[in-house]
Tab-separated table of C-alpha atoms and ligand atoms in Angstrom:
chain	number	residue	atom	x	y	z
A	1	MET	CA	105.396	79.842	44.593
A	2	LEU	CA	102.125	81.036	43.116
A	3	GLN	CA	100.049	78.249	41.572
A	4	PRO	CA	97.631	79.700	38.992
A	5	GLY	CA	95.922	76.383	38.183
A	6	VAL	CA	93.870	74.700	40.886
A	7	SER	CA	93.597	71.465	38.945
A	8	ILE	CA	96.313	69.151	37.669
A	9	LEU	CA	94.657	68.929	34.224
A	10	LYS	CA	96.356	70.736	31.351
A	11	THR	CA	93.237	72.263	29.774
A	12	ILE	CA	92.835	75.911	30.708
A	13	ILE	CA	89.137	76.650	30.983
A	14	GLU	CA	87.305	79.959	31.125
A	15	PRO	CA	87.326	80.738	34.884
A	16	PHE	CA	83.644	81.745	34.934
A	17	ARG	CA	80.254	80.385	33.943
A	18	ILE	CA	77.664	82.230	31.914
A	19	LYS	CA	74.494	83.577	33.488
A	20	SER	CA	73.241	86.049	30.908
A	21	VAL	CA	73.712	85.720	27.150
A	22	GLU	CA	73.507	87.942	24.089
A	23	PRO	CA	72.489	86.256	20.820
A	24	LEU	CA	74.824	86.587	17.832
A	25	ARG	CA	73.333	87.321	14.409
A	26	GLN	CA	74.528	85.331	11.414
A	27	THR	CA	74.783	87.051	8.025
A	28	THR	CA	75.891	85.808	4.600
A	29	VAL	CA	79.036	86.710	2.629
A	30	GLU	CA	76.823	88.536	0.095
A	31	GLU	CA	75.143	90.603	2.815
A	32	ARG	CA	78.476	91.501	4.380
A	33	SER	CA	80.001	92.463	1.016
A	34	ARG	CA	77.122	94.891	0.502
A	35	LEU	CA	77.254	96.209	4.077
A	36	VAL	CA	80.994	96.878	4.070
A	37	ALA	CA	80.871	98.613	0.670
A	38	GLY	CA	77.996	100.726	2.003
A	39	VAL	CA	80.215	102.159	4.772
A	40	GLY	CA	83.175	102.928	2.513
A	41	TYR	CA	85.107	99.867	3.757
A	42	ASN	CA	85.606	101.438	7.200
A	43	LEU	CA	84.659	98.822	9.823
A	44	PHE	CA	84.155	101.498	12.508
A	45	LEU	CA	81.095	102.604	10.521
A	46	LEU	CA	79.322	99.215	10.547
A	47	ARG	CA	76.383	98.502	12.829
A	48	ALA	CA	77.434	96.121	15.602
A	49	ASN	CA	74.403	93.955	14.869
A	50	ASP	CA	75.924	93.118	11.478
A	51	ILE	CA	79.029	91.625	13.142
A	52	LEU	CA	79.370	88.049	14.363
A	53	ILE	CA	82.581	88.178	16.431
A	54	ASP	CA	83.699	91.674	17.378
A	55	LEU	CA	87.447	91.947	17.968
A	56	LEU	CA	87.581	95.679	17.230
A	57	THR	CA	88.654	96.441	20.776
A	58	ASP	CA	89.034	95.111	24.307
A	59	SER	CA	87.976	98.544	25.572
A	60	GLY	CA	84.633	98.865	27.353
A	61	THR	CA	83.585	95.490	25.939
A	62	SER	CA	84.172	93.291	29.013
A	63	ALA	CA	81.478	91.120	30.545
A	64	MET	CA	80.863	92.296	34.097
A	65	SER	CA	80.705	89.882	37.008
A	66	THR	CA	77.849	89.245	39.413
A	67	GLU	CA	79.794	91.243	42.037
A	68	GLN	CA	80.103	94.187	39.662
A	69	TRP	CA	76.371	94.125	38.903
A	70	ALA	CA	75.671	93.915	42.628
A	71	GLY	CA	77.927	96.949	43.072
A	72	MET	CA	75.932	98.790	40.406
A	73	MET	CA	72.820	98.434	42.574
A	74	ARG	CA	74.728	99.905	45.514
A	75	GLY	CA	75.790	102.939	43.440
A	76	ASP	CA	75.370	106.201	45.354
A	77	GLU	CA	74.242	108.814	42.842
A	78	SER	CA	74.868	111.850	45.058
A	79	TYR	CA	76.266	114.763	43.077
A	80	ALA	CA	78.965	115.431	45.678
A	81	GLY	CA	80.634	113.180	48.244
A	82	SER	CA	79.156	109.926	46.893
A	83	GLU	CA	79.987	106.816	48.941
A	84	SER	CA	80.772	105.084	45.642
A	85	TYR	CA	83.591	107.568	45.060
A	86	PHE	CA	85.120	106.754	48.424
A	87	ARG	CA	84.917	103.019	47.700
A	88	LEU	CA	86.668	103.603	44.377
A	89	LYS	CA	89.264	105.911	45.954
A	90	SER	CA	90.024	103.262	48.536
A	91	ALA	CA	90.285	100.430	45.942
A	92	ALA	CA	92.476	102.473	43.570
A	93	GLY	CA	94.432	104.142	46.353
A	94	SER	CA	95.384	100.899	48.104
A	95	LEU	CA	96.425	99.273	44.830
A	96	MET	CA	98.204	102.201	43.208
A	97	GLY	CA	99.285	104.126	46.277
A	98	PHE	CA	98.452	107.582	44.857
A	99	LYS	CA	97.143	110.359	47.070
A	100	HIS	CA	94.894	111.893	44.415
A	101	VAL	CA	92.446	109.699	42.512
A	102	ILE	CA	90.404	111.735	40.055
A	103	PRO	CA	87.676	109.935	38.104
A	104	ALA	CA	87.071	110.784	34.450
A	105	HIS	CA	84.667	109.382	31.884
A	106	GLN	CA	87.442	107.443	30.131
A	107	GLY	CA	91.195	107.300	29.633
A	108	ARG	CA	91.473	110.042	27.036
A	109	ALA	CA	89.613	112.506	29.273
A	110	ALA	CA	92.278	111.913	31.930
A	111	GLU	CA	94.955	112.377	29.249
A	112	ARG	CA	93.431	115.608	27.987
A	113	ILE	CA	93.347	117.092	31.479
A	114	LEU	CA	96.882	115.957	32.356
A	115	PHE	CA	98.428	117.249	29.136
A	116	SER	CA	96.429	120.525	29.267
A	117	VAL	CA	97.937	121.198	32.677
A	118	LEU	CA	101.517	120.087	31.922
A	119	CYS	CA	102.207	120.661	28.206
A	120	LYS	CA	102.587	123.635	25.891
A	121	PRO	CA	104.051	124.331	22.430
A	122	GLY	CA	107.764	123.480	22.307
A	123	HIS	CA	107.405	120.662	24.834
A	124	ILE	CA	108.279	117.044	24.089
A	125	VAL	CA	106.579	114.003	25.648
A	126	PRO	CA	108.503	110.712	25.369
A	127	ASN	CA	106.645	107.400	25.656
A	128	ASN	CA	107.568	103.820	24.724
A	129	THR	CA	104.768	104.133	22.159
A	130	HIS	CA	101.894	106.603	22.345
A	131	PHE	CA	98.444	105.204	21.680
A	132	ASP	CA	96.489	107.126	19.006
A	133	THR	CA	94.365	109.218	21.390
A	134	THR	CA	97.364	109.819	23.661
A	135	ARG	CA	99.449	111.118	20.764
A	136	ALA	CA	96.515	113.259	19.571
A	137	ASN	CA	96.000	114.738	23.048
A	138	VAL	CA	99.716	115.583	23.407
A	139	GLU	CA	99.770	117.187	19.964
A	140	PHE	CA	96.549	119.106	20.664
A	141	THR	CA	98.453	121.126	23.296
A	142	GLY	CA	101.127	121.996	20.708
A	143	ALA	CA	103.675	119.628	22.287
A	144	GLN	CA	105.450	116.879	20.372
A	145	ALA	CA	104.853	113.174	21.099
A	146	VAL	CA	107.975	111.015	20.667
A	147	ASP	CA	108.082	107.200	20.674
A	148	LEU	CA	111.245	105.654	22.140
A	149	LEU	CA	110.969	101.939	21.517
A	150	LYS	CA	114.134	99.828	21.240
A	151	THR	CA	115.168	99.110	17.647
A	152	GLU	CA	115.113	95.333	18.124
A	153	ALA	CA	111.481	95.507	19.347
A	154	ARG	CA	110.402	96.941	15.990
A	155	ASP	CA	111.105	93.592	14.324
A	156	THR	CA	107.725	91.861	14.575
A	157	GLN	CA	109.394	88.433	14.459
A	158	ALA	CA	111.923	89.001	17.277
A	159	GLN	CA	111.145	86.756	20.275
A	160	LEU	CA	111.848	89.067	23.218
A	161	PRO	CA	110.155	88.806	26.618
A	162	PHE	CA	109.689	92.572	27.133
A	163	LYS	CA	109.230	94.184	23.759
A	164	GLY	CA	107.424	97.139	25.333
A	165	ASP	CA	110.575	98.391	27.109
A	166	MET	CA	111.604	101.987	26.504
A	167	ASP	CA	114.990	102.654	24.922
A	168	THR	CA	116.619	104.291	27.956
A	169	GLN	CA	119.692	105.429	26.013
A	170	ALA	CA	117.439	107.221	23.544
A	171	LEU	CA	115.679	108.832	26.517
A	172	GLU	CA	119.015	110.052	27.921
A	173	ARG	CA	119.960	111.441	24.504
A	174	LEU	CA	116.608	113.203	24.117
A	175	ILE	CA	116.958	114.892	27.514
A	176	ALA	CA	120.584	115.875	26.779
A	177	GLU	CA	119.640	117.299	23.391
A	178	HIS	CA	116.506	119.253	24.312
A	179	GLY	CA	116.969	119.936	28.010
A	180	ARG	CA	114.885	118.944	31.000
A	181	GLU	CA	112.751	122.128	30.784
A	182	ARG	CA	111.216	121.030	27.505
A	183	ILE	CA	110.134	117.630	28.823
A	184	PRO	CA	107.196	118.052	31.229
A	185	LEU	CA	106.743	114.316	31.796
A	186	VAL	CA	107.829	110.891	30.552
A	187	MET	CA	105.196	108.188	29.983
A	188	LEU	CA	105.352	104.409	29.873
A	189	THR	CA	102.422	102.563	28.314
A	190	VAL	CA	101.825	99.208	30.025
A	191	THR	CA	101.296	97.050	28.081
A	192	ASN	CA	102.418	98.706	24.844
A	193	ASN	CA	99.181	98.598	22.846
A	194	SER	CA	100.310	100.076	19.522
A	195	GLY	CA	103.494	98.004	19.685
A	196	GLY	CA	101.698	94.651	19.844
A	197	GLY	CA	100.306	94.457	23.408
A	198	GLN	CA	103.860	93.813	24.596
A	199	PRO	CA	104.858	94.169	28.260
A	200	VAL	CA	107.333	96.514	29.932
A	201	SER	CA	109.721	94.884	32.417
A	202	MET	CA	110.034	96.007	36.019
A	203	SER	CA	113.732	96.631	35.470
A	204	ASN	CA	112.928	98.969	32.560
A	205	ILE	CA	110.430	100.890	34.726
A	206	GLU	CA	113.163	101.126	37.381
A	207	GLN	CA	115.723	102.411	34.864
A	208	VAL	CA	113.337	105.001	33.450
A	209	ARG	CA	112.517	105.964	37.028
A	210	GLN	CA	116.201	106.546	37.820
A	211	ILE	CA	116.723	108.706	34.744
A	212	THR	CA	113.599	110.808	35.275
A	213	ARG	CA	114.350	111.260	38.976
A	214	ARG	CA	117.904	112.386	38.206
A	215	HIS	CA	116.516	115.047	35.887
A	216	GLY	CA	113.514	115.965	38.049
A	217	ILE	CA	110.976	114.892	35.384
A	218	PRO	CA	107.712	113.247	36.503
A	219	LEU	CA	107.139	109.669	35.291
A	220	TYR	CA	103.571	108.649	34.455
A	221	LEU	CA	102.185	105.245	33.568
A	222	ASP	CA	99.525	104.893	30.900
A	223	ALA	CA	98.180	102.050	32.995
A	224	CYS	CA	95.311	100.743	30.812
A	225	ARG	CA	96.538	97.140	30.931
A	226	PHE	CA	98.586	97.189	34.139
A	227	ALA	CA	97.336	93.775	35.343
A	228	GLU	CA	98.233	91.982	32.118
A	229	ASN	CA	101.650	93.668	32.289
A	230	ALA	CA	102.020	92.473	35.901
A	231	TRP	CA	101.246	88.908	34.844
A	232	PHE	CA	103.959	88.999	32.156
A	233	ILE	CA	106.437	90.218	34.792
A	234	HIS	CA	105.343	87.358	37.074
A	235	ASP	CA	105.796	84.885	34.205
A	236	ARG	CA	108.939	86.150	32.529
A	237	GLU	CA	111.067	88.407	34.718
A	238	PRO	CA	113.591	86.723	37.009
A	239	GLY	CA	112.754	87.201	40.671
A	240	TYR	CA	108.997	87.755	40.332
A	241	ALA	CA	107.615	84.200	40.012
A	242	GLY	CA	106.739	84.156	43.707
A	243	TRP	CA	105.060	87.566	43.709
A	244	SER	CA	101.295	88.041	43.449
A	245	PRO	CA	100.045	90.127	40.489
A	246	ARG	CA	98.769	92.654	43.017
A	247	ASP	CA	102.186	93.101	44.630
A	248	ILE	CA	103.829	93.424	41.217
A	249	ALA	CA	101.236	96.000	40.117
A	250	HIS	CA	101.707	97.896	43.368
A	251	LYS	CA	105.450	98.051	42.775
A	252	MET	CA	104.954	99.246	39.170
A	253	PHE	CA	102.772	102.121	40.374
A	254	SER	CA	105.126	102.932	43.265
A	255	LEU	CA	107.898	103.672	40.748
A	256	SER	CA	105.795	106.363	39.053
A	257	ASP	CA	104.568	109.828	40.007
A	258	GLY	CA	101.096	109.301	38.612
A	259	CYS	CA	99.024	107.553	35.983
A	260	THR	CA	96.283	107.883	33.455
A	261	PHE	CA	94.043	104.849	33.406
A	262	SER	CA	91.234	103.674	31.172
A	263	ALA	CA	88.993	101.534	33.393
A	264	LYS	CA	87.488	100.172	30.160
A	265	LYS	CA	90.391	97.728	29.943
A	266	ASP	CA	91.909	96.257	33.120
A	267	ALA	CA	89.007	97.104	35.412
A	268	PHE	CA	86.321	95.171	33.476
A	269	ALA	CA	84.210	98.351	33.290
A	270	ASN	CA	82.154	99.453	30.321
A	271	ILE	CA	83.086	103.091	30.900
A	272	GLY	CA	85.422	105.103	33.113
A	273	GLY	CA	88.933	106.353	33.673
A	274	LEU	CA	91.242	107.726	36.351
A	275	LEU	CA	93.874	110.429	36.647
A	276	CYS	CA	96.126	109.858	39.648
A	277	SER	CA	99.097	111.611	41.216
A	278	ASN	CA	100.728	112.593	44.501
A	279	ASP	CA	101.151	116.253	43.545
A	280	ASP	CA	98.729	118.539	45.467
A	281	ARG	CA	99.207	121.582	43.249
A	282	LEU	CA	98.765	119.599	40.046
A	283	ALA	CA	95.680	117.825	41.374
A	284	GLU	CA	94.117	121.195	42.180
A	285	LEU	CA	94.642	122.416	38.608
A	286	GLU	CA	93.351	119.123	37.241
A	287	LYS	CA	90.198	119.247	39.344
A	288	ASN	CA	89.469	122.774	38.124
A	289	LEU	CA	89.594	121.547	34.529
A	290	LEU	CA	87.618	118.433	35.449
A	291	ILE	CA	84.733	120.517	36.737
A	292	LEU	CA	84.647	122.438	33.471
A	293	THR	CA	83.973	119.443	31.229
A	294	GLU	CA	83.737	116.174	33.179
A	295	GLY	CA	81.998	117.016	36.434
A	296	PHE	CA	82.526	117.371	40.163
A	297	PRO	CA	85.697	115.575	41.406
A	298	THR	CA	83.756	112.842	43.227
A	299	TYR	CA	82.123	111.591	40.034
A	300	GLY	CA	84.135	112.960	37.073
A	301	GLY	CA	81.557	112.346	34.349
A	302	LEU	CA	80.514	108.920	35.634
A	303	ALA	CA	77.439	107.636	37.439
A	304	GLY	CA	77.962	106.386	40.996
A	305	ARG	CA	77.205	102.870	39.750
A	306	ASP	CA	80.089	103.119	37.254
A	307	LEU	CA	82.461	104.004	40.099
A	308	GLU	CA	81.310	100.845	41.906
A	309	ALA	CA	81.919	98.650	38.852
A	310	ILE	CA	85.473	100.003	38.566
A	311	ALA	CA	86.180	99.512	42.292
A	312	VAL	CA	85.155	95.832	42.095
A	313	GLY	CA	86.895	95.331	38.735
A	314	LEU	CA	90.231	96.584	40.093
A	315	VAL	CA	90.184	93.702	42.574
A	316	GLU	CA	88.882	90.981	40.214
A	317	ILE	CA	91.390	91.752	37.453
A	318	LEU	CA	94.329	90.746	39.681
A	319	ASP	CA	93.014	87.231	40.363
A	320	PRO	CA	95.920	84.971	39.279
A	321	HIS	CA	93.516	82.350	37.878
A	322	TYR	CA	91.883	84.947	35.690
A	323	LEU	CA	95.212	86.381	34.487
A	324	ALA	CA	96.674	82.933	33.755
A	325	TYR	CA	93.598	82.151	31.630
A	326	ARG	CA	93.619	85.563	29.956
A	327	ILE	CA	97.223	85.442	28.798
A	328	ALA	CA	97.024	81.744	27.818
A	329	SER	CA	93.829	82.243	25.794
A	330	THR	CA	95.279	85.169	23.841
A	331	ALA	CA	98.401	83.105	23.134
A	332	TYR	CA	96.129	80.215	21.990
A	333	LEU	CA	94.784	82.355	19.145
A	334	GLY	CA	98.264	83.613	18.300
A	335	ARG	CA	99.942	80.202	18.220
A	336	HIS	CA	97.170	78.535	16.227
A	337	ILE	CA	97.448	81.042	13.389
A	338	ALA	CA	101.210	81.660	13.565
A	339	ASP	CA	102.059	77.957	13.581
A	340	HIS	CA	100.072	77.641	10.335
A	341	GLY	CA	101.992	80.358	8.540
A	342	VAL	CA	100.243	83.624	9.441
A	343	PRO	CA	102.903	86.119	10.584
A	344	ILE	CA	101.986	87.736	13.909
A	345	VAL	CA	103.804	90.099	16.220
A	346	GLU	CA	105.832	87.664	18.305
A	347	PRO	CA	105.450	86.724	21.057
A	348	PRO	CA	101.624	86.984	21.427
A	349	GLY	CA	100.488	90.090	23.320
A	350	GLY	CA	98.292	90.297	26.406
A	351	HIS	CA	94.987	91.643	25.111
A	352	ALA	CA	95.327	91.076	21.393
A	353	ILE	CA	97.021	89.293	18.534
A	354	TYR	CA	98.506	91.482	15.833
A	355	ILE	CA	98.911	90.087	12.325
A	356	ASP	CA	101.865	91.556	10.416
A	357	ALA	CA	99.891	92.371	7.260
A	358	ALA	CA	102.859	93.796	5.339
A	359	ARG	CA	104.599	90.450	5.742
A	360	MET	CA	101.462	88.409	5.011
A	361	LEU	CA	100.500	90.457	1.931
A	362	PRO	CA	103.812	91.555	0.378
A	363	HIS	CA	102.055	92.246	-2.940
A	364	ILE	CA	100.109	95.156	-1.354
A	365	PRO	CA	102.399	98.185	-0.767
A	366	ARG	CA	102.127	100.139	2.495
A	367	HIS	CA	100.426	103.107	0.857
A	368	GLN	CA	97.652	100.756	-0.256
A	369	PHE	CA	96.964	99.729	3.357
A	370	PRO	CA	97.522	95.935	3.521
A	371	ALA	CA	96.129	95.633	7.079
A	372	GLN	CA	92.939	97.437	6.036
A	373	ALA	CA	92.588	95.057	3.079
A	374	LEU	CA	92.895	92.131	5.496
A	375	ALA	CA	90.378	93.645	7.937
A	376	VAL	CA	87.793	94.045	5.175
A	377	GLU	CA	88.319	90.494	3.905
A	378	LEU	CA	88.067	88.956	7.384
A	379	TYR	CA	84.758	90.720	7.895
A	380	ARG	CA	83.450	89.777	4.468
A	381	HIS	CA	84.546	86.170	4.778
A	382	ALA	CA	83.482	85.393	8.348
A	383	GLY	CA	81.786	88.397	9.998
A	384	ILE	CA	84.791	89.125	12.219
A	385	ARG	CA	85.638	92.744	12.987
A	386	SER	CA	89.266	93.661	13.667
A	387	VAL	CA	91.154	96.949	13.460
A	388	GLU	CA	93.989	98.314	11.347
A	389	ILE	CA	96.938	99.609	13.377
A	390	GLY	CA	99.229	100.921	10.686
A	391	SER	CA	99.362	103.673	8.091
A	392	VAL	CA	95.626	104.362	8.210
A	393	MET	CA	95.763	104.958	11.975
A	394	PHE	CA	99.210	106.548	12.355
A	395	GLY	CA	100.042	107.932	8.886
A	396	GLU	CA	103.778	108.538	8.588
A	397	HIS	CA	104.362	107.594	12.274
A	398	ALA	CA	103.345	103.961	11.605
A	399	GLN	CA	106.130	101.520	12.430
A	400	ASN	CA	104.352	98.498	10.967
A	401	GLU	CA	101.206	97.505	9.097
A	402	LEU	CA	99.346	95.520	11.736
A	403	LEU	CA	95.867	94.053	11.980
A	404	ARG	CA	94.791	93.832	15.617
A	405	LEU	CA	92.442	91.137	16.878
A	406	ALA	CA	91.600	92.464	20.358
A	407	ILE	CA	89.930	90.038	22.726
A	408	PRO	CA	87.170	91.421	24.960
A	409	ARG	CA	87.549	90.211	28.555
A	410	ARG	CA	85.362	87.257	29.666
A	411	VAL	CA	83.189	87.521	26.536
A	412	TYR	CA	84.130	84.863	23.987
A	413	THR	CA	84.707	81.151	24.598
A	414	GLN	CA	87.278	78.841	23.063
A	415	SER	CA	84.884	77.755	20.301
A	416	HIS	CA	84.468	81.385	19.226
A	417	ILE	CA	88.236	81.641	19.042
A	418	ASP	CA	88.460	78.335	17.113
A	419	TYR	CA	86.066	79.871	14.568
A	420	VAL	CA	88.329	82.942	14.311
A	421	VAL	CA	91.371	80.697	13.767
A	422	GLU	CA	89.598	78.770	10.984
A	423	ALA	CA	88.486	82.004	9.293
A	424	ILE	CA	91.971	83.541	9.359
A	425	LEU	CA	93.551	80.404	7.937
A	426	GLU	CA	90.972	80.362	5.116
A	427	VAL	CA	91.691	84.007	4.278
A	428	ASN	CA	95.421	83.227	4.405
A	429	ALA	CA	94.901	80.446	1.860
A	430	MET	CA	93.441	82.955	-0.638
A	431	LYS	CA	95.628	85.923	0.300
A	432	ASP	CA	97.035	86.389	-3.209
A	433	ARG	CA	93.587	87.493	-4.343
A	434	LEU	CA	93.415	90.395	-1.866
A	435	ARG	CA	93.886	93.905	-3.282
A	436	GLY	CA	94.802	97.251	-1.696
A	437	TYR	CA	92.697	100.334	-0.972
A	438	GLU	CA	92.926	104.088	-1.399
A	439	ILE	CA	91.428	106.710	0.900
A	440	VAL	CA	88.670	108.770	-0.730
A	441	SER	CA	87.648	111.016	2.201
A	442	GLN	CA	89.189	111.757	5.602
A	443	PRO	CA	88.905	114.167	8.557
A	444	PRO	CA	91.919	116.277	9.653
A	445	VAL	CA	92.742	114.216	12.816
A	446	LEU	CA	92.269	110.599	13.949
A	447	ARG	CA	91.243	109.711	10.420
A	448	HIS	CA	90.855	105.979	10.988
A	449	PHE	CA	87.550	106.453	12.819
A	450	SER	CA	85.706	107.978	9.876
A	451	CYS	CA	87.700	107.960	6.617
A	452	THR	CA	86.295	106.034	3.647
A	453	PHE	CA	88.108	103.840	1.153
A	454	SER	CA	87.768	102.572	-2.351
A	455	PRO	CA	89.176	99.195	-3.455
A	456	LEU	CA	91.955	99.223	-6.058
A	457	ALA	CA	91.685	96.983	-9.107
B	1	F0G	N1	96.007	104.508	26.267
B	1	F0G	C1	96.031	103.289	25.690
B	1	F0G	C2	97.299	102.485	25.716
B	1	F0G	C3	94.874	102.776	25.095
B	1	F0G	O1	94.914	101.569	24.551
B	1	F0G	C4	93.691	103.552	25.100
B	1	F0G	C5	92.486	103.079	24.473
B	1	F0G	C6	93.716	104.801	25.733
B	1	F0G	C7	94.895	105.245	26.307
B	1	F0G	C8	92.500	105.691	25.810
B	1	F0G	O2	91.549	105.180	26.689
B	1	F0G	O3	89.576	104.631	25.253
B	1	F0G	O4	89.323	104.958	27.707
B	1	F0G	O5	89.771	106.880	26.242
B	1	F0G	N2	92.480	102.102	23.682
B	1	F0G	C9	91.323	101.511	23.054
B	1	F0G	C10	91.783	100.438	22.107
B	1	F0G	C11	90.356	102.478	22.449
B	1	F0G	O6	90.962	99.957	21.309
B	1	F0G	O7	92.945	100.029	22.168
B	1	F0G	P1	89.976	105.414	26.460
């Protein structure tokens, strides 16, 4: 039986101490009101220096360890055949078991290359839920991105252990209706980011594996948060309590034909991604595209030192003490606001807490972006940056109106999170005063990054 805690005390502490610090800048409510109006109420357009606690994303925002920084110094910056690449290939290869490990500058670069090689107009790509860039990269090839989440998982209040599971019956129906030839791959996003940071069970991966194998369709993992998913399996799925996170992760990967991976999440790296598979012919095509825009296949758009940071991070992320702390500290934020009346996606996710803004602010209709209204108010009130995951981000594909509070890895302490809890409860107490927004300008794709809003009276 794996024992995550070394002590018998109940308090879960941050399993690290702090050696280097970054000061936080305090601002006033008046300053923040002016700043947020000045950027058209789009928090992506703020300067980071004007933010106190930044929960915009857990991507690329991790604090690196002393071992990672030591690895950075060892980085081999050779254009071709860098030793750092071989260290990364060995770390990723032994964990994931894939023959081909192709570095890329981040997850979406791996996605773009994979979909460019596999997809064309008329194709359909099923996923439990596509993340925004994943959906955009599928659609950019002319293929259609389809989300196949179970109906019961769409209820934000349902307490299910594996809300990220794919609806396997819907997958069978989709294949029967459109034919295997139109489906170049099936993807599973672990954990399901857009669906609340919810895990996918091992048994669901196995079922999807059986279906895809029967039809000869490759199965890929969008593995951004594979370690957090592994911890949920360890915690919640019968039969896995005695398994190490590494063994669980290894099994997850072994059930797939390949993966895209953003090392900016579960590898504690500030930049980087991977595209992995066992298919020689595919890897050849992918490397040809890689050279065109990312770089030679032994660096893929990264510096040698970045490859080192990822190699070390892939080992550190699977430390059971770290994962126990990570999942417990995210749940701490979730429980402290939910138990005081703020509706969140239940149960708490791995990397983030998602407030159900439509439920919290029923007086603001969906087309007036309730989660955006909440994001703006949380910034104005307390200097906290969060992100809308709803109709601004996904337009008509949005399942819910969520506000995501993503927690950077190893960055904030419990007192930072206590401040966030207090701020959210204060905003909740004055929620009736919040008003909706309308969009005044927007780009043709991925509008949430740069559109501007105007408050409604
Ligand atoms: N897939 C998922 C599930 C993601 O969450 C992300 C990024 C990507 C792919 C793309 O990876 O950023 O390295 O290009 N998610 C970040 C977020 C941006 O804030 O959730 P990337």
